Coordinates of C-alpha atoms and ligand atoms in Angstrom, one line a residue:
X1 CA -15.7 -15.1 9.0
X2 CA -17.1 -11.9 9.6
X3 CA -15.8 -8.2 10.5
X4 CA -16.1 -6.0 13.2
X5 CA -14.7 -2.5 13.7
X6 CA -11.6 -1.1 15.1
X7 CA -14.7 0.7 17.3
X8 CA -17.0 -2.0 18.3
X9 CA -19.2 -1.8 15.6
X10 CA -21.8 -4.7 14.6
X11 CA -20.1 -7.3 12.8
X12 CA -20.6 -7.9 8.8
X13 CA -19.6 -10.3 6.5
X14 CA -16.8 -10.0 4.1
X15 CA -19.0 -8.9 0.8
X16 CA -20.6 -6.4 3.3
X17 CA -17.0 -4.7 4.2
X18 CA -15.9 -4.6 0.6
X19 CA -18.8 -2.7 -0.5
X20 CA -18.5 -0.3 2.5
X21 CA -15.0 -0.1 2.0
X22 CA -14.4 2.1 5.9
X23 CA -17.6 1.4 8.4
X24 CA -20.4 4.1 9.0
X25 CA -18.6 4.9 12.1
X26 CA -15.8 6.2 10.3
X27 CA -13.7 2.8 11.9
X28 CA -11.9 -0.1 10.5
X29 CA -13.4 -3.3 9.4
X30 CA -10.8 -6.1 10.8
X31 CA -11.2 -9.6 11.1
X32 CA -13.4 -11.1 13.9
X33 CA -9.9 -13.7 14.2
X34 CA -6.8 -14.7 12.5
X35 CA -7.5 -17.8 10.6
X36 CA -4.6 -20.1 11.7
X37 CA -1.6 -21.2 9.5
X38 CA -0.7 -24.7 10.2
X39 CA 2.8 -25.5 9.8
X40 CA 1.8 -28.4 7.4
X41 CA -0.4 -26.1 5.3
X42 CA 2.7 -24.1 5.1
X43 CA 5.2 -26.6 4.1
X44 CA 2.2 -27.9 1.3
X45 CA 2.8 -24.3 0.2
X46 CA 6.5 -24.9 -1.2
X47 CA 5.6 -25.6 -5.1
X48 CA 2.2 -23.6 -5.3
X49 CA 1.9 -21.0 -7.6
X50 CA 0.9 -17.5 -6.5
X51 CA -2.5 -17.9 -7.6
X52 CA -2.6 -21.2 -5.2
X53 CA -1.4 -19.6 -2.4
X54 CA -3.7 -16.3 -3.0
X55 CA -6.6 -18.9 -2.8
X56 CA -5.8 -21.0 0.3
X57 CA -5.0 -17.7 2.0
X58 CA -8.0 -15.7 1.0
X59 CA -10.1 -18.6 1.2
X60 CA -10.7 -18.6 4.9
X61 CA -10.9 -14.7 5.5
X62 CA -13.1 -14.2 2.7
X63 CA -16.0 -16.9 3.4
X64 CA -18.6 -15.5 1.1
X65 CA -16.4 -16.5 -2.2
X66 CA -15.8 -20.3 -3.0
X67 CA -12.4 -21.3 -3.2
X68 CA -13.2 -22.0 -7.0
X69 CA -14.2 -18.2 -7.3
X70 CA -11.3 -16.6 -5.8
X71 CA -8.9 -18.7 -7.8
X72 CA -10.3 -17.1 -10.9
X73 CA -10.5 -13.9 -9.9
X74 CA -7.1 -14.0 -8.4
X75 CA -5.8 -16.0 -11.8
X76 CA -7.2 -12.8 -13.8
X77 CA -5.9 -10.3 -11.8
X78 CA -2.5 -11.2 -11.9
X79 CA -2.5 -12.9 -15.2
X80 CA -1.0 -9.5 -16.8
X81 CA 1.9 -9.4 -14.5
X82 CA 5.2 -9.0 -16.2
X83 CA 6.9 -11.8 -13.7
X84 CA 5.3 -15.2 -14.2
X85 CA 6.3 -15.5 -10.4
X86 CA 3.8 -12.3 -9.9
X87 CA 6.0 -11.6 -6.7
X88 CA 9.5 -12.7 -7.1
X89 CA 12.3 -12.5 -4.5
X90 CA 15.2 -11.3 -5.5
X91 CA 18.0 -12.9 -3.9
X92 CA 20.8 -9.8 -2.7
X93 CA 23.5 -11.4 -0.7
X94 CA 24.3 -11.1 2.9
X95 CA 21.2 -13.0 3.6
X96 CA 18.8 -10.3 2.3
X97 CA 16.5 -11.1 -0.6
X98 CA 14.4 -8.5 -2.2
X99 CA 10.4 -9.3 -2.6
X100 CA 9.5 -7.1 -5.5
X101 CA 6.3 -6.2 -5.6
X102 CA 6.5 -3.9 -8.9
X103 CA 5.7 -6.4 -11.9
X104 CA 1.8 -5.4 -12.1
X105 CA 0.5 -3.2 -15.0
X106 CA 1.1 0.1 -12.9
X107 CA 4.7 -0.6 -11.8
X108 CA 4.1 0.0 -7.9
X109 CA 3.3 -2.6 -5.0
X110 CA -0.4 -1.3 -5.2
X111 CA -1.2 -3.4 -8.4
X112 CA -0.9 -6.6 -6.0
X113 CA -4.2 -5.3 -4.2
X114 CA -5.7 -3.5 -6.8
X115 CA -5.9 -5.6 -9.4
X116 CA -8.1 -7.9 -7.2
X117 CA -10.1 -5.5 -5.1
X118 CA -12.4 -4.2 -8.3
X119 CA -13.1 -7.8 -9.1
X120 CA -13.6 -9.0 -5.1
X121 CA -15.9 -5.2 -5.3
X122 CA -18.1 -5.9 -8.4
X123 CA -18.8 -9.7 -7.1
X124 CA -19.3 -8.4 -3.2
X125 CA -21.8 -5.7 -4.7
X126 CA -23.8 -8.7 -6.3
X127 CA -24.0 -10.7 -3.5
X128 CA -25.0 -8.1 -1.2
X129 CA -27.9 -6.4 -3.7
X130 CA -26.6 -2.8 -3.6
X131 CA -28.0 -1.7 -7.2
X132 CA -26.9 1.6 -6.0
X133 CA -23.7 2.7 -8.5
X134 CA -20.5 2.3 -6.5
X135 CA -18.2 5.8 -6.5
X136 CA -14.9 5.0 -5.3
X137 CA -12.8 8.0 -4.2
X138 CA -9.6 7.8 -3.5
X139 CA -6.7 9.8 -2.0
X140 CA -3.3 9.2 -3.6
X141 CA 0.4 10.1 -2.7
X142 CA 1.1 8.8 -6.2
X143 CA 0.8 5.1 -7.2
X144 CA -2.7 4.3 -5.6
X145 CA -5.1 6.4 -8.0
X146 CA -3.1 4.9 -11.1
X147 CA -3.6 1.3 -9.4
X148 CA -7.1 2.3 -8.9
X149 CA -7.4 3.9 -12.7
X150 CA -6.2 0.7 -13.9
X151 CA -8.4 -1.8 -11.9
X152 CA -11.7 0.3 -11.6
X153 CA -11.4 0.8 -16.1
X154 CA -14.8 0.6 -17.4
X155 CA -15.7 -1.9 -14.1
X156 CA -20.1 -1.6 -14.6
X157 CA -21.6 -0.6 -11.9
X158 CA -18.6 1.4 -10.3
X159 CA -17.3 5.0 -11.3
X160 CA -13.6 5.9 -9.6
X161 CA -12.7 9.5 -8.7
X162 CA -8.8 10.2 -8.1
X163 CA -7.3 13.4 -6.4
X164 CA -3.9 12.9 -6.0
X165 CA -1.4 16.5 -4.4
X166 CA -0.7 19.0 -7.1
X167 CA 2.9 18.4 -7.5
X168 CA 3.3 16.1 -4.8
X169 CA 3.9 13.5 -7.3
X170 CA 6.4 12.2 -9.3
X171 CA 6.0 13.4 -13.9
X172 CA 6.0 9.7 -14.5
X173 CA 3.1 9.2 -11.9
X174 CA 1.4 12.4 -12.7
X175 CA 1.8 11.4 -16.8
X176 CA 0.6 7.8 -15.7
X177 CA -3.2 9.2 -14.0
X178 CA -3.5 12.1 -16.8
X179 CA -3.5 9.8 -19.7
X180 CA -5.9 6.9 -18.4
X181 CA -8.7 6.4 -20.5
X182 CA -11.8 4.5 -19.8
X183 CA -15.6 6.0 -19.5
X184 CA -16.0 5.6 -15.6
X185 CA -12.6 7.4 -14.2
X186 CA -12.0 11.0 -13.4
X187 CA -8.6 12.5 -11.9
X188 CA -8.2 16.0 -10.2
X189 CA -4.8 17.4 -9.3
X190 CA -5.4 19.1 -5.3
X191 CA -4.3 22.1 -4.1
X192 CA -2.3 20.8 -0.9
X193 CA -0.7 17.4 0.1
X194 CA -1.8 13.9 0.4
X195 CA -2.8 14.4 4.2
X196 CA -5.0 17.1 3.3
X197 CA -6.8 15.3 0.2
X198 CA -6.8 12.1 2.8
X199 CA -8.7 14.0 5.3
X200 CA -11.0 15.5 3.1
X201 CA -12.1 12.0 1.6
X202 CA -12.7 10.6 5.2
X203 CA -14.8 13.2 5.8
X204 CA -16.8 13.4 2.5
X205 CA -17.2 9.6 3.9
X206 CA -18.7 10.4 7.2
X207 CA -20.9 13.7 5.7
X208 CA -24.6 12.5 6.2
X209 CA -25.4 15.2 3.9
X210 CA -23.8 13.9 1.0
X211 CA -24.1 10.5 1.1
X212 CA -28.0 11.1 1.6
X213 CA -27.6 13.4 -1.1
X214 CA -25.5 10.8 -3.7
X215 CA -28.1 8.0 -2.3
X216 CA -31.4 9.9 -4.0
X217 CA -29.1 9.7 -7.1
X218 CA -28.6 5.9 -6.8
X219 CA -24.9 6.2 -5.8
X220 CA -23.7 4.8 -2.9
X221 CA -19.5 6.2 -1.4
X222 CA -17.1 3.1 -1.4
X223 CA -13.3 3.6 -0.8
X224 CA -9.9 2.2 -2.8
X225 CA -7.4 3.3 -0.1
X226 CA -5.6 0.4 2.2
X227 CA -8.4 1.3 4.4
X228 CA -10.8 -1.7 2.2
X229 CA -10.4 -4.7 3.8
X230 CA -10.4 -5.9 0.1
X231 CA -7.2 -4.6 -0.4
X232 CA -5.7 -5.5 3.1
X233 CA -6.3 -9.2 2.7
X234 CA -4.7 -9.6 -0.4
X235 CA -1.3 -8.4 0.5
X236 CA -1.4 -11.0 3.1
X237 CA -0.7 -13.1 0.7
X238 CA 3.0 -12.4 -1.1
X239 CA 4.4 -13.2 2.8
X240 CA 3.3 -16.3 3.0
X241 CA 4.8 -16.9 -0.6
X242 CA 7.7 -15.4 -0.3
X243 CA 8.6 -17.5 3.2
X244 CA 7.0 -20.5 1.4
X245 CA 10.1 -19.5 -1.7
X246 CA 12.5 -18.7 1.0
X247 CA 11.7 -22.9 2.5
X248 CA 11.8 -23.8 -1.1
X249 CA 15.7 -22.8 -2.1
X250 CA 16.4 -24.0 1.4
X251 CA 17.8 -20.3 2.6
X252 CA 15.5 -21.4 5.8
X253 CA 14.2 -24.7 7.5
X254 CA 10.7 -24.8 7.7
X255 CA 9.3 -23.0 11.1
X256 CA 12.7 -20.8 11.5
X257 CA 11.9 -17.1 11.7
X258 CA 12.7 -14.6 8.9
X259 CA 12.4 -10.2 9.1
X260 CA 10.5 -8.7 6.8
X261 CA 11.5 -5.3 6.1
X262 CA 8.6 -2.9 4.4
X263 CA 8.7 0.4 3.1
X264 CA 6.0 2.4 5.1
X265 CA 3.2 5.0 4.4
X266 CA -0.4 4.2 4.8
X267 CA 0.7 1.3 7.3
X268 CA -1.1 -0.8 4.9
X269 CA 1.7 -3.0 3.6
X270 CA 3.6 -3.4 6.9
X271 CA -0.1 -4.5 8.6
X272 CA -0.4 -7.2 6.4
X273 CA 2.8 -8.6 7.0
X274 CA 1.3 -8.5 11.0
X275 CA -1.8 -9.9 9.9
X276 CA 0.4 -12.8 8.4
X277 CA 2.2 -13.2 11.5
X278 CA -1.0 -13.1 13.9
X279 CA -1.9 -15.8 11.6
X280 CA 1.5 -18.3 12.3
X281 CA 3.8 -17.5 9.9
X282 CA 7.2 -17.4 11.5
X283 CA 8.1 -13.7 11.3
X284 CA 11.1 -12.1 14.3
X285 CA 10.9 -8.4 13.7
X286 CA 9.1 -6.1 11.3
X287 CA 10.7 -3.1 10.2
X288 CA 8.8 -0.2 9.5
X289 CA 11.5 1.8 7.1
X290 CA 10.1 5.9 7.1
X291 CA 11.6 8.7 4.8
X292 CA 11.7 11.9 6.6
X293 CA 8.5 12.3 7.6
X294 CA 9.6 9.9 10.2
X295 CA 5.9 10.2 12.2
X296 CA 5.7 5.6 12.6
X297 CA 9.2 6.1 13.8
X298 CA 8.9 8.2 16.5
X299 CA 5.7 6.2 17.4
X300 CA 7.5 3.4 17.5
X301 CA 10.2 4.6 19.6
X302 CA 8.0 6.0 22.2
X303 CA 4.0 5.3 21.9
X304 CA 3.4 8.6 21.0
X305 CA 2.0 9.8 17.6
X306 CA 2.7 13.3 17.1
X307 CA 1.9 14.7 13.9
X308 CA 2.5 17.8 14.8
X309 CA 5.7 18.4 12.6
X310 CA 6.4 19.8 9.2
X311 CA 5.4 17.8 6.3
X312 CA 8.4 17.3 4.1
X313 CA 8.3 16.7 -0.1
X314 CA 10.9 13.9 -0.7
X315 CA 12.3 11.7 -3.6
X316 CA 10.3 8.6 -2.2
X317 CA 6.5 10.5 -2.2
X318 CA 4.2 7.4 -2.0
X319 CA 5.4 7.4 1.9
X320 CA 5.0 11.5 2.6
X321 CA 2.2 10.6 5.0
X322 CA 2.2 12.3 8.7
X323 CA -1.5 10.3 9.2
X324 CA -1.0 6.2 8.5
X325 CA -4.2 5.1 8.4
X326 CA -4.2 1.5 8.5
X327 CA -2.2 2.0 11.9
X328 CA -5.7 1.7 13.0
X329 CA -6.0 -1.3 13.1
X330 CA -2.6 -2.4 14.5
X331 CA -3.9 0.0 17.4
X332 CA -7.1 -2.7 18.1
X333 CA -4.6 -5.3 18.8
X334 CA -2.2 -3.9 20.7
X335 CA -5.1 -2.3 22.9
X336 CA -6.3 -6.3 22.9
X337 CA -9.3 -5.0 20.9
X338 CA -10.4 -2.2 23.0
X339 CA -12.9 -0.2 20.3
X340 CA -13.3 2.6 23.0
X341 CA -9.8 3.0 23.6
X342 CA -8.9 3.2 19.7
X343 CA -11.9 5.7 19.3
X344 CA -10.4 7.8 22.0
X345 CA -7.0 7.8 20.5
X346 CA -8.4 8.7 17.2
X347 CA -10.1 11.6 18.8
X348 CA -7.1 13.3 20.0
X349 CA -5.4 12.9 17.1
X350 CA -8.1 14.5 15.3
X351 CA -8.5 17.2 17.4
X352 CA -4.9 18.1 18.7
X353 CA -2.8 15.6 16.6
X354 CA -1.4 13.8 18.5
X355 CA -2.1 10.1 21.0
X356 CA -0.5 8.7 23.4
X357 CA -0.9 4.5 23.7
X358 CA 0.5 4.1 27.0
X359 CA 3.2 1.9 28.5
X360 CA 1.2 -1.8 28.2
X361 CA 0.5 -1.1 24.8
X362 CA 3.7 0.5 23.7
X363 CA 5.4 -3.2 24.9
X364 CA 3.2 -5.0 22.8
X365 CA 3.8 -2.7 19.9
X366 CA 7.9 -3.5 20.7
X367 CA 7.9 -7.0 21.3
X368 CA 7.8 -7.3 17.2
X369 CA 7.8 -4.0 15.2
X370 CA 11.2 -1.8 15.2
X371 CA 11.2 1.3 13.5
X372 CA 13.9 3.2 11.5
X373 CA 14.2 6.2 8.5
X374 CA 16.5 8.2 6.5
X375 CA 16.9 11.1 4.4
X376 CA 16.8 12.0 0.4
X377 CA 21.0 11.6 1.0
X378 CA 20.5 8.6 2.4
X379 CA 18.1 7.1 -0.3
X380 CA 20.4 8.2 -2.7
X381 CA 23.6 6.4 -0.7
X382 CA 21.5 3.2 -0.5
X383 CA 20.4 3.3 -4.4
X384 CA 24.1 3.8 -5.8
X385 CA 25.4 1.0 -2.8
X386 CA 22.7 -1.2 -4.0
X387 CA 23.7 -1.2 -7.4
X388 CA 27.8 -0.7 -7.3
X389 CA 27.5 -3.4 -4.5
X390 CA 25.0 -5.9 -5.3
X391 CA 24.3 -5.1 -9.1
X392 CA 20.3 -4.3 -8.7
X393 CA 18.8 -1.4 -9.6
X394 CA 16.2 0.0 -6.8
X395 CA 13.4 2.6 -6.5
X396 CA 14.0 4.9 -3.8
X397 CA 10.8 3.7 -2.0
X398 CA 12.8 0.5 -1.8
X399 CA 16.3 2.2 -0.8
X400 CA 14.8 3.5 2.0
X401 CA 13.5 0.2 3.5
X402 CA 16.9 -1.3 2.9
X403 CA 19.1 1.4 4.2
X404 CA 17.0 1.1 7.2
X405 CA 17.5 -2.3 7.2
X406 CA 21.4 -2.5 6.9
X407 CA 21.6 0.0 9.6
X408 CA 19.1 -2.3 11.9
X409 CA 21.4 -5.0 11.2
X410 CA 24.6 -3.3 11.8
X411 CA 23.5 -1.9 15.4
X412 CA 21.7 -4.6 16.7
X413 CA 23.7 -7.3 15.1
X414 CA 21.0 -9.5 14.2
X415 CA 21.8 -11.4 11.3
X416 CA 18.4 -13.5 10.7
X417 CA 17.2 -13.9 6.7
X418 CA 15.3 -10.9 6.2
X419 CA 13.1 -10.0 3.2
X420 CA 13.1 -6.7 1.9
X421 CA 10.1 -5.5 0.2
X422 CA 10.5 -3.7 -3.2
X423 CA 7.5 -1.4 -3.4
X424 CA 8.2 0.0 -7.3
X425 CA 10.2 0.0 -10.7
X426 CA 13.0 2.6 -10.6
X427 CA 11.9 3.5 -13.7
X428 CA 9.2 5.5 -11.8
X429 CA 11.6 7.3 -10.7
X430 CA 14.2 8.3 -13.0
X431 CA 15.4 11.2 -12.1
X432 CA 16.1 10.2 -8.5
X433 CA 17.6 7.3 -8.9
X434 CA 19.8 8.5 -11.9
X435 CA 21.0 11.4 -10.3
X436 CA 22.2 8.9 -6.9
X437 CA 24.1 7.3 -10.0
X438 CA 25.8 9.5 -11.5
X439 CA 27.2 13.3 -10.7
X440 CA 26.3 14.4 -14.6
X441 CA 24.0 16.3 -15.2
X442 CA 20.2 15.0 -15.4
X443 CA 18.1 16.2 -18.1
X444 CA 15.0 18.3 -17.0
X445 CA 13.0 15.7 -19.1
X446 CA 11.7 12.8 -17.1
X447 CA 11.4 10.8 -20.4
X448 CA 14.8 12.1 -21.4
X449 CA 16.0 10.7 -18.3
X450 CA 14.4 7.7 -18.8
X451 CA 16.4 6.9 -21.6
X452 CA 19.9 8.2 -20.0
X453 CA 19.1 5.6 -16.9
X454 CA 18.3 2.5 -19.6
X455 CA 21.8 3.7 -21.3
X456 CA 23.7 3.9 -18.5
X457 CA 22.3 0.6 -16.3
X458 CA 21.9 -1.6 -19.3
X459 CA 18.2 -2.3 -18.7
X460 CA 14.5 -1.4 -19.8
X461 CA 11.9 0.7 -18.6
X462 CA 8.6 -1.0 -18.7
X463 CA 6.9 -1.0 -21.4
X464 CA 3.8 1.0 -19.9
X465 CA 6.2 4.2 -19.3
X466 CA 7.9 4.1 -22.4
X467 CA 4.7 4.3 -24.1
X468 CA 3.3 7.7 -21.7
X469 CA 4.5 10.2 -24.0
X470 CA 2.3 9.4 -26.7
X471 CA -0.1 8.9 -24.9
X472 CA -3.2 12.0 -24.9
X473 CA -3.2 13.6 -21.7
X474 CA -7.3 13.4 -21.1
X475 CA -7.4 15.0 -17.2
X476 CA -6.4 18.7 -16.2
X477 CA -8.3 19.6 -13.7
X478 CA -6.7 21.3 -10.7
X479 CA -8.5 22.0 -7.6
X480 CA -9.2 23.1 -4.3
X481 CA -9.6 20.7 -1.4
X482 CA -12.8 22.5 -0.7
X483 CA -14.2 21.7 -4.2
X484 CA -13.9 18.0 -3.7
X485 CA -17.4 17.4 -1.6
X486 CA -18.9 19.7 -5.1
X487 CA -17.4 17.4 -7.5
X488 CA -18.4 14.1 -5.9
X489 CA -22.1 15.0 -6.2
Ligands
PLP1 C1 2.1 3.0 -1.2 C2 3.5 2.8 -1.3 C3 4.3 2.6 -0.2 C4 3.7 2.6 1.2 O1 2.8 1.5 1.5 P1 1.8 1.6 2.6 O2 1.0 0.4 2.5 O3 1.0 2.9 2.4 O4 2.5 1.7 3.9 C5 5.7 2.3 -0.3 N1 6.2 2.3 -1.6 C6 5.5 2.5 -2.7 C7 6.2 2.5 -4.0 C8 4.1 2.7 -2.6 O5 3.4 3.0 -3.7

């Protein structure tokens, strides 16, 4: 298999794109094809483990591993989840099954990705020869740069540099990058929001100037984000296990269609449910479930991306993105791989914000994605109906997709088995979700609160957060966006 870009550019193989992480044209690296998913290879999936299923569906996208190596490097990177499942689904009632994504070491969806992409990075950079140290930097709306922290720890050969929005983030997030130890990680706090410290890394990425100048020291830039194709491939994967569970306890026959509902910022998560699709598995509809900055559904609506709006702080920040990046790549399909149409779009919306896909396109995009989106009320609504109702406790990253699911359901009345996908613990959380609870009052205290949800719900916060206050914050910088490029070198 090998890679070309979202504009035209040469192909490379699969090692090559990991190391790269985004292309020297500032594009995409996507799959030449879409391996296919035979309906037998499916149906031999129904008693794999995940680490079985990560291998078969890795195995033909990733050709420059052995099958042999990326069973063991997907066997250690899950092999500290909480859930022996590593993914679990959740079944909710009404023919709605939660696909929680949240057992990794970092409590967020991004441990499924990045827990294998350092491990598929430090094997790519031998098989390609770059003895040039890897510097990863990576934009975060919260849960990535811990992810990243977490995987990238003392990793030779690679040093990580995290700049996540000054107060853009959540204490329990914030508490979780400030006290990360290991010799090779740094973290900033930005002056602005996630879009700004987004844009800034992609151009640090395409600045001649500095990569020649990090080059004469031996460093070469590689990227984290959803952009790396090494994180894209691996999220393929929980959708083909979680249809291959929903076979299993018989909720579907094998080849009936199911939704998948997904929580969406970077378009990252919601693509590789596409990706899975493109490849056979039998999906209907994918939901793209926004918070208020409700830019994907608009798009989806209409074909226009406008990001021209105000950019609004809410209780579910990993999705307070106006600029989806992956979306990319969905663009090179429904243009039927036109790089020069996707490079003009991208223009525009560098220079004026906003793109327009046109009327061909726009059917393509609405033959199988709907879009929906709600507010910090209705996050709250959906977190207290979600537990009164079904007895589970949800994150509000997760309350958003499934209000906007319930509401798809209700006004279009289509009742097919969807799954949900549960994006992070609650307890990431906790004053948001304990204050859609209960009308006392919510101590200022995230920690505090912490404690007041565990009393109240009857369940346990991970054992990673309980352990953050006593744990040395080690990074205080905060900076200007400007100051990023000075840092890096
Ligand atoms: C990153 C994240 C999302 C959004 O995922 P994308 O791949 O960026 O669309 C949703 N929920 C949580 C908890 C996240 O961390």
């Amino acid at each position: 298999m090998k890679f070309i870009t979202t504009r035209a550019g040469a192909p490379v193989s699969s090692a090559e794109a990991i190391v790269r992480g985004i292309a020297p044209d500032g594009a995409l690296y996507v799959p030449e094809g879409f391996p296919p998913l035979s309906p037998s290879a499916l149906a031999e999936m129904a008693d794999d483990s995940y680490n079985d299923v990560a291998t078969k569906v890795l195995a033909p996208y990733l050709t420059d591993f052995s099958a042999e190596e990326l069973s063991e490097i997907s066997a250690a990177a899950y092999g500290c989840f909480a859930d022996p499942a590593v993914a679990p689904l959740r079944e909710i009632g009404g023919g709605l099954s939660l696909l929680e994504l949240f057992h990794g070491p970092t409590q967020a969806f991004k441990d499924m990705a990045l827990q294998m992409l350092p491990r598929l990075l430090a094997a790519s950079r031998k098989k390609v020869g770059e003895a040039r140290e890897i510097r990863i930097l990576t934009a975060t709306s919260g849960d990535t740069g811990k992810a990243a922290l977490c995987g990238f720890k003392d990793v030779p050969g690679v040093r990580v540099d995290v700049f996540y929005p000054d107060g853009g983030v959540s204490e329990v997030q914030k508490r979780q990058m400030t006290t990360q130890d290991g010799e090779n990680l740094r973290v900033f706090a930005v002056r602005g929001n996630f879009d700004d410290a987004q844009r800034e890394v992609k151009r640090i990425f395409a600045d001649e100037g500095i990569r020649s100048a990090l080059d004469k020291k031996g460093a070469v830039l590689s990227s984290a984000n959803s952009i790396n194709l090494g994180r894209l491939v691996p999220q393929i994967v929980y959708y083909v296990y979680a249809y291959a569970g929903l076979v299993k306890r018989g909720r579907i026959a094998e080849g009936d269609k199911i939704n998948v509902c997904v929580p969406t910022g970077n378009f990252g998560n919601i693509l590789a449910a596409y990706y899975a699709m493109r490849m056979g598995l039998p999906i209907g509809r994918l939901i793209s479930a926004s918070n208020q900055n409700n830019v994907l559904f608009d798009f989806i609506g209409t074909g226009i991306y406008d990001k021209n709006r105000p950019f609004t702080l809410t209780g579910s920040p990993s999705m307070d993105i106006l600029v989806s990046s992956n979306l990319e790549r969905l663009l090179f399909e429904l243009s039927d791989r036109d790089g020069a149409a996707v490079g003009a779009w991208m223009e525009a919306l560098s220079v004026g914000g906003r793109y327009d896909i046109g009327s061909a396109a726009h059917a393509r995009l609405s033959d199988v994605f709907c879009g929906g989106w709600t507010d910090d009320v209705g996050t709250r609504e959906a977190i207290r109906r979600a537990y009164i109702d079904r007895g589970v406790l949800i994150d509000p990253h997760t309350a958003v997709a499934l209000s906007v699911c319930e509401a798809y359901r209700r006004q279009t009345g289509d009742a097919r088995e969807t799954v949900v996908v549960s994006t992070a613990s609650p307890f990431k959380f906790p004053s948001f979700v304990l204050s859609a609870l209960t009308d006392a009052h919510v101590p200022g205290d995230e920690f505090e609160v912490i404690r007041a949800l565990s009393d109240l719900t009857g369940t346990s916060a991970p054992r990673q957060i309980l352990e953050l206050p006593s744990r040395p914050v080690l990074h205080r910088g905060v900076i200007e966006i400007e100051s990023m490029k000075d840092i890096i070198i």
